[in-house]
XYZ file of C-alpha atoms in Angstrom:
785
model
C 0.000 0.000 0.000
C 1.658 3.236 -1.089
C 2.023 5.729 1.769
C -0.051 8.838 1.261
C -0.968 8.063 -2.340
C -4.032 5.888 -1.777
C -7.003 5.905 0.511
C -5.885 4.685 3.915
C -6.817 1.069 4.616
C -8.642 -0.384 7.597
C -7.072 -3.255 9.532
C -8.710 -5.819 11.780
C -7.880 -5.330 15.479
C -6.680 -8.491 17.213
C -6.226 -9.539 20.804
C -2.727 -10.196 22.153
C -3.410 -13.880 21.378
C -4.138 -13.178 17.733
C -7.927 -13.517 17.882
C -10.126 -11.082 15.977
C -11.976 -8.611 18.173
C -14.531 -7.731 15.521
C -13.248 -4.124 15.426
C -11.322 -2.506 12.571
C -9.369 0.776 12.596
C -7.419 2.937 10.180
C -3.830 1.811 9.649
C -2.455 5.022 11.159
C -4.451 4.534 14.363
C -3.368 0.904 14.570
C 0.282 1.922 14.689
C -0.278 5.061 16.734
C -1.948 3.182 19.591
C -0.139 -0.152 19.181
C -3.118 -2.361 18.356
C -2.382 -5.966 17.390
C -3.075 -6.678 13.718
C -2.136 -9.033 10.870
C 0.299 -8.868 7.961
C 2.020 -11.160 5.475
C 5.693 -11.733 4.687
C 6.556 -13.372 1.365
C 10.055 -14.654 0.670
C 11.281 -15.567 -2.816
C 13.898 -18.319 -2.528
C 16.024 -19.507 -5.469
C 16.804 -23.172 -4.935
C 19.747 -23.555 -7.337
C 21.730 -20.656 -5.858
C 20.391 -20.851 -2.292
C 19.555 -17.152 -2.399
C 16.769 -15.038 -0.980
C 15.354 -12.039 -2.833
C 15.462 -8.800 -0.844
C 13.705 -5.524 -1.629
C 14.936 -2.078 -0.671
C 12.165 -0.131 0.996
C 11.306 3.204 -0.581
C 12.658 6.315 1.150
C 9.116 7.604 1.715
C 8.080 4.629 3.873
C 6.975 5.473 7.419
C 8.836 2.460 8.813
C 12.424 1.428 8.051
C 12.817 3.718 4.979
C 15.678 2.888 2.630
C 16.565 -0.437 4.302
C 16.758 -3.906 2.762
C 13.873 -6.146 3.794
C 11.656 -9.115 2.953
C 10.952 -9.905 -0.723
C 7.407 -8.592 -0.279
C 5.226 -7.717 2.679
C 2.059 -5.881 3.571
C -0.866 -5.601 5.914
C -3.919 -7.827 5.702
C -6.761 -5.371 5.182
C -9.921 -5.721 7.250
C -11.944 -8.682 6.025
C -9.212 -9.923 3.674
C -7.591 -13.338 3.863
C -3.933 -14.109 4.414
C -3.122 -16.003 1.227
C -4.877 -13.563 -1.057
C -3.106 -10.689 0.669
C 0.228 -12.423 0.071
C -0.550 -12.880 -3.604
C -1.759 -9.284 -3.894
C 1.306 -7.781 -2.229
C 3.680 -9.749 -4.434
C 1.820 -8.559 -7.504
C 1.597 -4.934 -6.439
C 5.152 -4.523 -5.176
C 7.133 -6.702 -7.615
C 4.769 -7.365 -10.510
C 4.687 -11.132 -9.867
C 1.373 -12.900 -10.429
C 1.646 -16.348 -8.865
C -0.992 -19.045 -8.248
C -2.021 -20.348 -4.863
C 0.193 -23.415 -4.987
C 3.370 -21.318 -5.223
C 2.934 -20.120 -1.633
C 4.019 -22.199 1.361
C 3.032 -20.973 4.814
C 6.024 -21.592 7.092
C 4.995 -20.095 10.432
C 3.325 -17.141 12.146
C 5.676 -14.576 13.649
C 4.691 -11.994 16.273
C 6.689 -8.798 15.863
C 6.492 -6.293 18.722
C 8.592 -3.148 18.449
C 8.485 0.654 18.809
C 10.310 2.940 16.355
C 10.303 6.545 15.133
C 10.759 7.969 18.622
C 7.714 6.122 19.904
C 5.401 7.356 17.135
C 5.169 3.978 15.372
C 4.165 0.985 17.477
C 4.181 -2.308 15.602
C 2.365 -5.230 17.225
C 1.981 -7.459 14.212
C 1.151 -11.124 13.616
C 2.931 -11.992 10.390
C 2.044 -15.016 8.271
C 5.426 -15.934 6.782
C 5.298 -17.521 3.301
C 8.029 -18.795 1.008
C 7.913 -19.142 -2.772
C 10.540 -21.598 -4.005
C 11.801 -21.057 -7.548
C 14.319 -23.296 -9.290
C 16.582 -20.414 -10.300
C 16.742 -16.679 -9.559
C 14.176 -14.591 -11.400
C 15.968 -12.113 -13.701
C 15.923 -8.730 -11.989
C 14.640 -7.090 -15.175
C 11.520 -9.291 -14.956
C 10.293 -7.382 -11.904
C 8.027 -4.350 -12.076
C 8.703 -2.359 -8.909
C 6.067 -0.243 -7.205
C 7.975 3.019 -6.819
C 6.107 4.206 -3.726
C 7.031 0.969 -1.941
C 10.216 -0.510 -3.454
C 13.327 1.212 -4.791
C 15.409 -1.859 -5.719
C 15.694 -5.657 -5.431
C 18.646 -8.015 -5.139
C 19.455 -11.650 -4.440
C 21.686 -12.627 -1.523
C 22.803 -16.074 -0.206
C 20.602 -16.927 2.742
C 23.573 -17.648 5.016
C 25.088 -14.258 4.215
C 21.760 -12.561 4.938
C 21.476 -14.439 8.239
C 24.987 -13.303 9.171
C 24.149 -9.657 8.391
C 21.086 -9.841 10.637
C 23.126 -11.439 13.413
C 25.596 -8.542 13.185
C 22.688 -6.042 13.213
C 23.913 -4.439 9.989
C 22.346 -0.979 9.761
C 21.391 -1.413 6.071
C 18.901 -4.169 6.862
C 15.576 -4.167 8.707
C 16.365 -5.956 11.985
C 15.001 -9.412 12.853
C 15.995 -11.470 15.877
C 17.314 -14.640 14.288
C 17.739 -16.243 17.722
C 13.981 -15.895 18.242
C 10.922 -16.812 16.188
C 12.240 -15.488 12.914
C 15.202 -17.837 13.054
C 12.768 -20.552 11.912
C 13.098 -19.253 8.351
C 16.793 -20.096 8.212
C 16.418 -23.321 10.180
C 13.817 -24.595 7.726
C 15.956 -23.750 4.698
C 19.037 -25.354 6.247
C 17.249 -28.582 7.213
C 15.539 -28.776 3.840
C 18.700 -28.558 1.734
C 21.292 -30.075 4.028
C 20.017 -33.498 3.075
C 21.847 -36.711 3.869
C 20.310 -39.172 1.420
C 21.416 -42.235 3.359
C 19.941 -40.952 6.622
C 16.736 -39.948 4.917
C 16.437 -43.274 3.116
C 16.901 -45.113 6.413
C 14.192 -42.976 8.040
C 11.730 -43.754 5.239
C 12.636 -47.447 5.423
C 11.718 -47.438 9.125
C 8.447 -45.706 8.366
C 7.581 -48.208 5.654
C 8.482 -51.119 7.942
C 5.573 -50.141 10.188
C 3.262 -51.504 7.491
C 3.242 -55.255 6.870
C 2.655 -55.937 3.161
C -0.284 -58.299 2.710
C -1.539 -59.684 -0.600
C -5.272 -60.359 -0.736
C -5.799 -63.173 -3.219
C -9.533 -63.767 -2.905
C -11.501 -66.473 -4.673
C -14.055 -64.800 -6.941
C -16.136 -67.969 -7.170
C -19.891 -67.592 -6.897
C -20.256 -64.580 -9.189
C -22.570 -64.869 -12.154
C -21.155 -64.147 -15.596
C -22.898 -60.759 -15.729
C -21.738 -59.708 -12.271
C -18.193 -60.794 -13.146
C -18.258 -58.598 -16.247
C -19.704 -55.721 -14.194
C -16.802 -56.082 -11.751
C -14.326 -54.779 -14.338
C -16.221 -51.482 -14.723
C -16.772 -51.255 -10.965
C -13.029 -51.458 -10.261
C -12.353 -48.828 -12.919
C -14.920 -46.540 -11.314
C -13.385 -47.241 -7.900
C -9.993 -46.110 -9.156
C -11.459 -42.701 -9.917
C -12.222 -42.308 -6.206
C -8.441 -42.081 -5.781
C -8.297 -39.076 -8.117
C -11.038 -37.267 -6.218
C -9.665 -38.073 -2.785
C -6.171 -36.845 -3.612
C -7.692 -33.541 -4.650
C -9.830 -33.368 -1.504
C -6.782 -33.688 0.756
C -4.938 -30.619 -0.605
C -5.154 -28.658 -3.831
C -1.507 -29.382 -4.821
C -1.788 -33.066 -3.941
C -2.600 -34.436 -7.436
C 0.411 -32.627 -8.920
C 2.675 -33.931 -6.159
C 1.340 -37.442 -6.632
C 2.025 -37.420 -10.386
C 5.517 -35.960 -9.879
C 6.592 -38.496 -7.259
C 5.298 -41.397 -9.346
C 7.027 -40.146 -12.504
C 10.356 -39.771 -10.677
C 10.110 -42.910 -8.519
C 12.768 -44.710 -10.572
C 15.300 -41.867 -10.420
C 16.931 -43.146 -7.235
C 16.403 -45.456 -4.280
C 15.356 -42.467 -2.149
C 12.834 -41.386 -4.775
C 11.372 -44.907 -4.761
C 10.968 -44.772 -0.971
C 9.329 -41.335 -1.184
C 6.781 -42.663 -3.655
C 6.061 -45.844 -1.700
C 5.434 -44.027 1.571
C 3.455 -41.289 -0.156
C 1.311 -43.980 -1.803
C 0.456 -45.426 1.624
C -0.453 -42.031 3.121
C -2.120 -40.434 0.109
C -0.426 -37.140 0.984
C 2.925 -35.726 2.179
C 1.777 -36.067 5.809
C 2.398 -39.277 7.723
C -0.725 -40.797 9.287
C 1.282 -42.603 11.960
C 3.277 -39.521 12.994
C 0.538 -37.103 14.068
C 0.232 -36.043 10.395
C 3.759 -34.642 10.389
C 5.163 -33.951 6.919
C 7.691 -36.531 5.706
C 8.305 -34.581 2.487
C 9.049 -30.900 1.931
C 8.350 -28.491 -0.884
C 11.910 -29.226 -2.046
C 10.632 -32.705 -3.001
C 7.651 -31.345 -4.867
C 6.688 -30.935 -8.508
C 8.233 -28.286 -10.742
C 5.787 -26.049 -12.601
C 6.495 -23.456 -15.306
C 4.779 -20.072 -15.552
C 5.550 -18.255 -18.777
C 3.487 -15.162 -18.011
C 3.996 -14.518 -14.310
C 6.210 -11.478 -14.901
C 7.294 -9.074 -17.590
C 8.658 -10.840 -20.643
C 12.449 -11.130 -20.626
C 14.085 -12.082 -23.952
C 15.796 -15.471 -23.777
C 14.170 -16.468 -20.459
C 11.643 -19.292 -20.702
C 9.736 -18.144 -17.651
C 9.415 -18.733 -13.915
C 9.821 -22.310 -12.678
C 8.602 -22.927 -9.133
C 7.971 -25.799 -6.738
C 4.299 -26.602 -6.116
C 4.110 -25.954 -2.376
C 2.364 -27.666 0.482
C 2.336 -26.567 4.124
C 4.499 -28.193 6.784
C 1.369 -28.705 8.891
C -1.558 -30.533 7.300
C -4.405 -28.042 6.732
C -7.228 -28.885 9.156
C -9.840 -27.998 6.544
C -8.137 -30.133 3.871
C -9.283 -28.819 0.472
C -12.919 -28.441 1.522
C -12.533 -24.787 2.511
C -10.310 -21.897 1.385
C -6.859 -22.776 2.720
C -6.669 -19.634 4.856
C -10.216 -19.786 6.235
C -10.532 -20.170 9.985
C -13.491 -21.247 12.085
C -14.490 -17.722 12.993
C -14.718 -16.618 9.377
C -16.776 -19.676 8.450
C -19.195 -19.252 11.335
C -19.616 -15.537 10.642
C -20.308 -16.207 6.969
C -22.682 -19.077 7.747
C -24.774 -16.870 10.056
C -25.266 -14.407 7.201
C -26.912 -17.078 5.028
C -30.611 -18.004 4.769
C -31.570 -21.093 6.787
C -31.565 -23.502 3.828
C -28.138 -22.269 2.746
C -26.809 -22.673 6.290
C -27.743 -26.344 6.116
C -26.034 -26.663 2.743
C -22.888 -24.986 4.082
C -22.427 -27.689 6.744
C -23.620 -30.531 4.514
C -21.580 -33.586 3.598
C -21.486 -33.117 -0.156
C -20.161 -29.625 -0.856
C -17.016 -27.507 -0.651
C -16.656 -23.832 0.237
C -14.861 -21.655 -2.284
C -13.922 -18.004 -2.661
C -15.156 -16.390 -5.857
C -12.166 -14.084 -5.456
C -9.814 -17.004 -6.049
C -11.188 -17.614 -9.512
C -11.133 -13.897 -10.303
C -7.446 -13.739 -9.448
C -6.447 -16.948 -11.161
C -8.128 -16.030 -14.430
C -6.251 -12.735 -14.343
C -2.746 -14.201 -14.090
C -1.960 -13.708 -17.758
C -3.306 -10.161 -17.661
C -1.123 -8.944 -14.812
C 2.052 -9.830 -16.652
C 1.696 -6.818 -18.939
C 4.759 -4.608 -19.073
C 3.105 -1.527 -17.608
C 1.521 -3.536 -14.753
C -1.143 -0.891 -14.257
C -3.974 -3.130 -13.053
C -4.956 -1.794 -9.653
C -6.243 -3.509 -6.556
C -9.786 -2.324 -7.088
C -9.928 -3.999 -10.506
C -8.193 -7.270 -9.677
C -9.143 -7.831 -6.045
C -12.829 -7.692 -5.260
C -14.421 -8.195 -1.843
C -14.486 -11.760 -0.558
C -17.387 -13.770 -1.864
C -17.703 -17.250 -0.375
C -19.914 -19.770 -2.114
C -21.141 -23.334 -1.646
C -20.090 -25.604 -4.502
C -21.665 -29.092 -4.690
C -19.396 -32.082 -5.224
C -21.162 -32.754 -8.532
C -19.788 -29.454 -9.812
C -16.419 -29.390 -8.034
C -15.444 -32.879 -9.235
C -17.580 -33.040 -12.389
C -14.966 -34.481 -14.807
C -14.163 -37.354 -12.434
C -17.750 -38.029 -11.421
C -19.004 -37.969 -14.994
C -16.568 -40.733 -15.954
C -17.312 -42.725 -12.784
C -21.034 -42.372 -13.444
C -20.641 -43.716 -16.979
C -18.667 -46.711 -15.721
C -21.260 -47.515 -13.038
C -24.070 -47.276 -15.578
C -22.121 -49.661 -17.785
C -21.645 -52.019 -14.827
C -25.342 -51.753 -13.993
C -26.287 -52.822 -17.504
C -23.979 -55.864 -17.271
C -24.922 -56.991 -13.728
C -27.339 -59.899 -13.255
C -28.239 -59.402 -9.582
C -31.249 -57.019 -9.292
C -30.154 -55.235 -6.085
C -26.635 -54.766 -7.469
C -28.012 -53.414 -10.714
C -30.215 -50.981 -8.754
C -27.308 -49.805 -6.580
C -24.922 -49.177 -9.460
C -27.417 -47.192 -11.513
C -28.630 -45.253 -8.486
C -25.082 -44.373 -7.459
C -24.289 -43.304 -11.023
C -27.194 -40.863 -10.857
C -26.191 -39.512 -7.443
C -22.704 -38.631 -8.686
C -24.289 -36.176 -11.118
C -27.262 -34.973 -9.037
C -25.364 -34.643 -5.733
C -28.317 -36.301 -3.990
C -27.098 -39.496 -2.339
C -30.236 -40.383 -0.395
C -31.718 -42.957 -2.784
C -28.362 -44.539 -3.636
C -27.536 -44.957 0.059
C -30.900 -46.622 0.616
C -30.104 -48.922 -2.325
C -26.708 -49.680 -0.773
C -28.366 -50.664 2.510
C -30.606 -53.086 0.641
C -27.823 -54.721 -1.370
C -28.190 -58.521 -1.530
C -25.430 -59.588 -3.843
C -22.403 -61.847 -3.924
C -20.491 -58.887 -5.382
C -20.448 -56.220 -2.665
C -19.797 -52.596 -3.686
C -19.454 -49.474 -1.541
C -18.571 -46.341 -3.479
C -19.113 -42.633 -2.884
C -18.532 -39.858 -0.330
C -18.893 -41.081 3.264
C -16.373 -40.470 6.037
C -15.594 -37.018 7.436
C -12.274 -37.657 9.232
C -10.279 -35.556 6.756
C -12.256 -32.419 7.672
C -10.422 -31.644 10.903
C -11.806 -28.104 10.948
C -15.440 -29.096 11.534
C -15.962 -32.739 10.582
C -18.647 -31.743 8.074
C -17.330 -32.762 4.657
C -17.194 -36.302 3.263
C -14.372 -37.931 1.327
C -14.796 -40.337 -1.583
C -13.914 -43.989 -1.109
C -14.588 -47.405 -2.597
C -14.612 -50.946 -1.225
C -15.206 -53.902 -3.534
C -15.462 -57.423 -2.186
C -16.951 -60.896 -2.422
C -19.591 -61.640 0.199
C -18.753 -64.377 2.707
C -22.194 -65.966 3.028
C -21.290 -68.271 5.928
C -19.797 -65.490 8.080
C -22.671 -63.154 7.173
C -25.243 -65.624 8.463
C -23.278 -66.035 11.696
C -23.352 -62.324 12.603
C -27.074 -61.777 12.061
C -27.519 -61.899 15.855
C -26.126 -58.401 16.355
C -28.334 -56.637 13.863
C -31.404 -58.389 15.266
C -30.756 -57.116 18.809
C -30.001 -53.444 18.216
C -33.234 -52.213 19.792
C -32.670 -54.435 22.821
C -29.191 -52.976 23.201
C -30.555 -49.425 22.819
C -33.189 -50.061 25.492
C -30.565 -51.253 27.970
C -27.808 -48.728 27.299
C -26.142 -47.206 30.389
C -27.802 -43.888 29.574
C -30.722 -41.862 30.922
C -33.939 -43.166 29.329
C -34.737 -39.627 28.151
C -32.013 -39.902 25.561
C -32.844 -43.373 24.228
C -34.508 -44.003 20.880
C -37.592 -46.214 20.643
C -37.300 -46.951 16.939
C -33.779 -48.194 16.259
C -33.696 -50.078 12.986
C -31.925 -53.401 12.742
C -28.558 -53.014 11.089
C -27.952 -55.518 8.296
C -24.410 -56.889 8.500
C -22.477 -58.082 5.483
C -19.148 -59.876 5.812
C -16.924 -59.667 2.767
C -13.514 -60.692 1.521
C -11.994 -57.444 0.237
C -10.585 -57.537 -3.306
C -10.012 -53.800 -3.870
C -10.247 -50.440 -2.140
C -9.537 -46.863 -3.214
C -10.033 -43.235 -2.252
C -9.974 -42.446 1.458
C -8.166 -45.622 2.464
C -4.849 -44.009 3.419
C -2.654 -45.117 6.292
C -4.179 -47.606 8.751
C -6.705 -49.878 7.058
C -10.252 -50.161 8.348
C -11.557 -53.593 9.328
C -15.205 -52.566 9.058
C -17.467 -49.628 8.369
C -20.951 -48.635 9.397
C -22.829 -46.491 6.894
C -24.407 -44.233 5.842
C -23.469 -41.262 8.032
C -26.408 -39.167 6.820
C -28.451 -38.542 9.984
C -31.703 -38.523 7.999
C -31.180 -42.115 6.928
C -29.818 -43.193 10.313
C -32.986 -41.850 11.946
C -35.374 -43.340 9.384
C -33.678 -46.601 8.396
C -30.716 -47.149 10.679
C -27.395 -48.229 9.199
C -25.735 -51.179 7.515
C -22.402 -52.702 8.328
C -19.708 -54.244 6.193
C -17.021 -56.359 7.845
C -13.748 -56.956 5.976
C -12.886 -60.384 7.279
C -9.611 -60.931 5.413
C -8.385 -57.513 6.599
C -9.247 -58.453 10.200
C -7.441 -61.776 9.868
C -4.340 -60.074 8.486
C -4.265 -57.513 11.297
C -4.733 -60.154 13.955
C -1.942 -62.329 12.547
C 0.623 -59.622 11.759
C -0.102 -57.140 14.559
C -2.343 -58.162 17.445
C -0.683 -61.500 18.149
C 2.859 -60.019 18.251
C 1.565 -57.150 20.446
C 0.042 -59.574 22.935
C 3.317 -61.493 23.144
C 5.072 -58.329 24.315
C 2.417 -56.400 26.253
C 0.049 -58.933 27.869
C 0.845 -60.756 31.105
C 1.841 -64.362 30.519
C -1.195 -65.995 32.154
C -3.645 -63.863 30.129
C -2.096 -64.295 26.660
C -4.315 -67.337 26.113
C -7.349 -65.044 26.025
C -6.202 -63.098 22.953
C -7.953 -64.809 20.060
C -9.336 -63.911 16.638
C -12.937 -64.745 17.586
C -12.955 -62.104 20.349
C -11.168 -59.559 18.174
C -13.544 -60.027 15.237
C -16.673 -60.212 17.408
C -15.816 -56.908 19.096
C -15.211 -55.348 15.681
C -18.722 -56.401 14.680
C -20.157 -54.994 17.895
C -18.190 -51.746 17.430
C -19.824 -51.181 14.057
C -23.280 -52.091 15.411
C -22.902 -49.566 18.193
C -22.404 -46.729 15.717
C -26.100 -47.258 15.025
C -27.291 -46.908 18.622
C -26.965 -44.118 21.152
C -27.477 -40.399 20.423
C -27.503 -39.164 16.804
C -30.372 -36.732 16.272
C -30.688 -34.824 19.544
C -32.722 -32.131 21.269
C -30.618 -29.351 22.757
C -31.415 -27.793 26.165
C -32.924 -24.874 24.205
C -35.414 -27.269 22.614
C -33.774 -26.972 19.205
C -33.339 -30.118 17.121
C -29.783 -30.870 16.030
C -27.312 -33.715 15.579
C -24.294 -34.870 17.548
C -22.086 -34.278 14.506
C -23.144 -30.654 14.112
C -22.742 -29.841 17.803
C -19.416 -31.561 18.467
C -17.905 -30.569 15.097
C -14.218 -31.580 14.843
C -14.460 -33.539 18.141
C -17.267 -35.743 16.840
C -15.183 -38.377 15.029
C -12.858 -39.180 17.942
C -15.700 -39.321 20.471
C -17.924 -41.382 18.180
C -15.138 -43.919 17.585
C -14.568 -44.134 21.338
C -18.305 -44.578 21.898
C -18.599 -47.389 19.365
C -15.595 -49.135 20.914
C -16.528 -48.873 24.580
C -20.265 -49.383 24.119
C -19.366 -52.322 21.884
C -17.495 -53.849 24.813
C -20.461 -53.170 27.091
C -22.804 -54.736 24.519
C -20.743 -57.921 24.289
C -20.996 -58.396 28.048
C -24.741 -57.711 27.915
C -25.251 -60.325 25.179
C -23.139 -62.851 27.096
C -25.285 -62.254 30.210
C -28.398 -62.801 28.104
C -27.068 -66.151 26.953
C -26.853 -64.938 23.343
C -23.054 -65.212 23.162
C -20.813 -67.920 24.690
C -19.476 -67.328 28.195
C -16.001 -68.038 26.849
C -15.999 -64.434 25.624
C -16.308 -63.051 29.169
C -12.580 -62.842 29.711
C -11.164 -63.054 26.185
C -13.089 -59.988 24.970
C -11.487 -57.763 27.620
C -7.945 -59.066 27.144
C -8.214 -58.910 23.344
C -9.550 -55.372 23.703
C -6.601 -54.432 25.923
C -4.127 -55.691 23.305
C -6.123 -53.833 20.662
C -5.705 -50.569 22.573
C -1.971 -50.618 21.893
C -2.617 -51.426 18.240
C -4.918 -48.430 17.684
C -2.982 -45.880 19.754
C -0.032 -46.461 17.450
C -2.086 -44.817 14.685
C -1.327 -41.519 16.442
C -3.346 -39.239 18.702
C -4.244 -36.927 15.823
C -6.227 -39.740 14.209
C -9.802 -40.323 15.398
C -9.398 -44.037 16.192
C -6.075 -43.533 17.989
C -7.392 -40.610 20.010
C -10.545 -42.517 20.939
C -8.536 -45.564 21.968
C -6.231 -43.522 24.205
C -9.298 -42.070 25.920
C -10.638 -45.558 26.657
C -7.372 -47.074 27.837
C -6.554 -44.194 30.182
C -10.061 -44.114 31.651
C -10.124 -47.865 32.343
C -6.542 -47.795 33.655
C -7.439 -44.956 36.051
C -10.476 -46.923 37.302
C -8.339 -50.014 37.938
C -9.730 -52.118 35.087
C -6.295 -52.385 33.428
C -3.117 -52.944 35.434
C 0.582 -52.460 34.649
C 2.327 -55.287 36.458
C 5.824 -55.314 37.961
C 6.948 -57.391 34.976
C 6.217 -54.447 32.684
C 3.264 -56.246 31.081
C -0.436 -55.421 31.283
C -3.397 -57.411 32.505
C -7.140 -57.051 32.974
C -8.577 -56.717 36.478
C -11.827 -58.591 35.833
C -13.453 -57.329 39.041
C -13.121 -53.664 38.002
C -13.153 -53.581 34.214
C -16.915 -54.029 33.763
C -17.735 -51.002 35.925
C -15.101 -48.890 34.154
C -16.530 -49.793 30.752
C -20.060 -48.935 31.846
C -19.097 -45.593 33.426
C -17.205 -44.427 30.330
C -20.060 -45.528 28.074
C -22.451 -43.419 30.151
C -20.069 -40.429 30.163
C -19.555 -40.345 26.386
C -23.184 -40.921 25.418
C -24.438 -38.293 27.874
C -22.065 -35.731 26.346
C -23.316 -36.695 22.887
C -26.964 -36.559 23.918
C -26.523 -33.038 25.290
C -24.423 -31.876 22.334
C -21.959 -30.582 24.940
C -18.840 -29.675 22.968
C -17.100 -28.136 25.989
C -17.498 -31.379 27.951
C -16.308 -33.395 24.944
C -13.197 -31.243 24.694
C -12.537 -31.543 28.400
C -12.869 -35.335 28.325
C -10.544 -35.703 25.338
C -8.009 -33.243 26.734
C -7.902 -35.127 30.007
C -7.804 -38.719 28.751
C -6.823 -38.782 25.036
C -3.162 -38.249 25.911
C 0.067 -40.203 25.752
C 0.285 -41.251 29.409
C 3.233 -43.059 30.958
C 1.624 -46.545 30.762
C 0.783 -46.073 27.067
C 4.220 -44.690 26.361
C 5.796 -47.682 28.118
C 3.848 -50.136 25.950
C 4.710 -48.327 22.724
C 8.397 -48.224 23.643
C 8.386 -51.981 24.200
C 6.737 -52.548 20.817
C 9.231 -50.228 19.144
C 12.120 -52.389 20.394
C 10.983 -55.373 18.340
C 9.386 -53.285 15.562
C 5.955 -54.889 15.518
C 4.125 -53.543 12.429
C 1.580 -50.866 13.169
C -0.730 -51.794 10.323
C -0.917 -53.559 6.974
C -0.346 -52.356 3.426
C -2.751 -54.285 1.183
C -1.912 -55.450 -2.324
C -4.730 -56.390 -4.663
C -3.361 -58.868 -7.179
C -6.811 -60.190 -8.073
C -8.079 -56.725 -9.020
C -5.062 -56.209 -11.292
C -5.663 -59.559 -12.972
C -9.331 -58.688 -13.505
C -8.462 -55.346 -15.112
C -5.863 -57.009 -17.335
C -8.376 -59.651 -18.442
C -6.267 -62.497 -17.084
C -9.177 -64.272 -15.375
C-alpha cells in the first residue's frame, strides 16, 4: 500500500493472542496506539543458488525507509484473507502474479517493536510464506512499485542471516535467535540433506506396514456380475483421483511428480512408496507430520507470471504444500478459519446454512477464480492493473461435489451405468445405476438406501462417506470405494447383532430420556476385500458402518460391512505379536481372533445406537455431529468401541453369546488398545482408543504389572466400561462440545503406561498396520481371469 498516495486502509484489530476482536481501525491509528493486527511476509527463494530475494524499501516509507527487507510484505486489510493478501502484495510490489500453490506458509511470527521515537508501534502477527523457484528470477523481470520498493537483489541466505546477526544498519532488523530464526532453520534442514539418513528414516516408516496380498476367490459370481466387476473397479480407481484432490489442492500434482520420478533413485522410490500409503505428504502414523518438503515437490512453469524477458523461458517454481496438514483439507479456502466460516454461515438463509455444513459440498472463494483467471493479464509490461480492478471483496460460495469434481464423477457415473447394464443381480443393478445418478445430481439419499438393501455376492461401496479428513469441523465427506466378495457363511453367523439393536438401545447405560424407541436393525455383510480406493490411506479399516447421513440413520438405521480378510491379516501380523510383548503371561491365552472379530462387529453395530439426532437444552433439534464438530469423530469412535465392549458383556449375560468371551473380549480389547494408539493421537481411532485405555486404567480395570506387562482386572473392568459408556453418550446426547473437549483433553493423551507399551513394541518393531496389495483386481483389469 503506497504511503499517502491511496485511501488509507482499515485493519482488523486483534487480541494479544491473535484472535479477531470484531473491530477494525485505520492503519495510522493501529500503529499510533499499538493495536495488534495481521500482515504477510513473502520470501522468494532460489533453490539452485540458495539465495533469498530482498527488496529495498522506498525512502518515503513510514517504517524502516531505505533499508533492505523481505521480498514482499504488507498488511492484511480488514476482512481480507492471508493467502490472497500475500498474492496481492507480491503482484503490487514486484509485478509477480503467482498461483495459490506457489505459496508455502512456514509459520506465524509476532513482531512487537516501537520505532520513530515512539510514534510507530508495531504489534503485528505476520504469516510468513516462502515461494521456491528453481533459479533466480531475472531482476529485469520485476516491475517495482515506486512508492514501496526502490530496488531488489538476491543474496545467499547464510550471508543474509549473518548480516542480521551482526545487526547491519542497512537491513531491517530481525531477531534470528527468536521466532524469525525458523526461516533459516527450515531452509538449512531442507537442503542439508543426507540421502542415506533420509532413506533409512523412510525405510523405518515403511516397515511399520506389513505388506499383505489379498488373493480372494471370486467364485460364486454370475457371468454378468463378473463382467460388471471390471467397470466397478475402474470406477473405484477414480475415487483415488477425487480423494487426492480433496486432501490438498496441490496433492494431485505432487502425486504425479513423485510417481514419474520414482525410478530416479532409491530415495525417490521410498518417497513414492510411503506417499502412496499415506495419500499425501503427511504421515498418518506420525501425528500427520510432513515426511516430504516443498523441495521434493513438482516443478511447474509459468511463462506469463512477470514481464517478458528475452531469452528467459519463464518462472519455474515448486508446487508448495504446508508443513502442517491443513485442518480444513481442500474443503474450505486454505486460509479460512473457524471464525470466518461461522460468521459467513450466520449471514446465510436457513436452507443455505444447512447446505454450508452438509456432507457433499465444498466452500470456495469467488475471489480465487477472479485472481487466477487474471494471471496472464497482470504480466503486462506496464503492470497498471490496480487492486480495485483485480481484487474484489471476498465472496464465499457453496459448490456441490457434482460441480467441483464433475470431470471425475461424470466418468465414474458412466462406468457404473455400464456395470449396472452388465450386472445380473437385481439389487446390485439398482445400486450401481442409483449411485451413477447420485454422482451427477449430488443427492445421495436414494443410492444410500439402495446400498443398505444390497443382496449380492459382489459387494460394492462407493461414494462420499467419512468425514475424518475435515479436521476443521468434521462436516465434509471424502470419496472412497470398497469392492469385495460376500462371505455368506460369516454373514449368516453375525445376524444376531443386527437383530438385537433395539434391545441394546433399550438397555444402554444412559438416561432413558435420551434413548430411541425406533432403532432399525442393522444388516451386517461380511466380505472378503478384493479392492479399495479413495480415502483408504494409512491404517486400514476392518469394518465400516454407513451411511453417516443422519436422515437415513434416523429413518432406516445403518448397515455394516465387515472386511474379514483384513481383520485376519491384522490379527496375525499385529495383534498377536503385540500380545506377546504387552500382555501378562497368564492372560495371553485369552487373545484370540474370535474375540477380536466379534468386538469389531459390535463396534460397528454400536455406531447405530446411542445419540444421533438430539434435542438441545434450548429445545432446538440438532445432531451430535453438528454440535461436536471436529471432536465428533474421535468421540464417536470411542463410543462405538466402549459401548461395543459393554454390549458384548450384555449379550453374554443374556445367553446370546458364549461365556467363553467373558474374559477373552477384555484381554483382546486391551491388546487392541496398543494397536490403535499407534495410529497416532491426531487420528480419530487412535485418540478414541487412548481415551478408553486411560479411563479404564485410572479406574483399575487395566493394570501395569511389575513385569512391565499389562493385565485385565476382571473385578473392576466391567464397571469402568459402563461408566465411560455413560459419560460419552451423555455428552453426545446433550451436544456438549465443551465437555467433549474436556474429556478428550484429560484422557486422550500419551500417558506413561501407554508410552511404556509403545516403547516396548518399538524395540521389536511390531508392524503398526498392513499395506494391502490387490493382485486379483489387477488380474481382472488385465483380463487375465
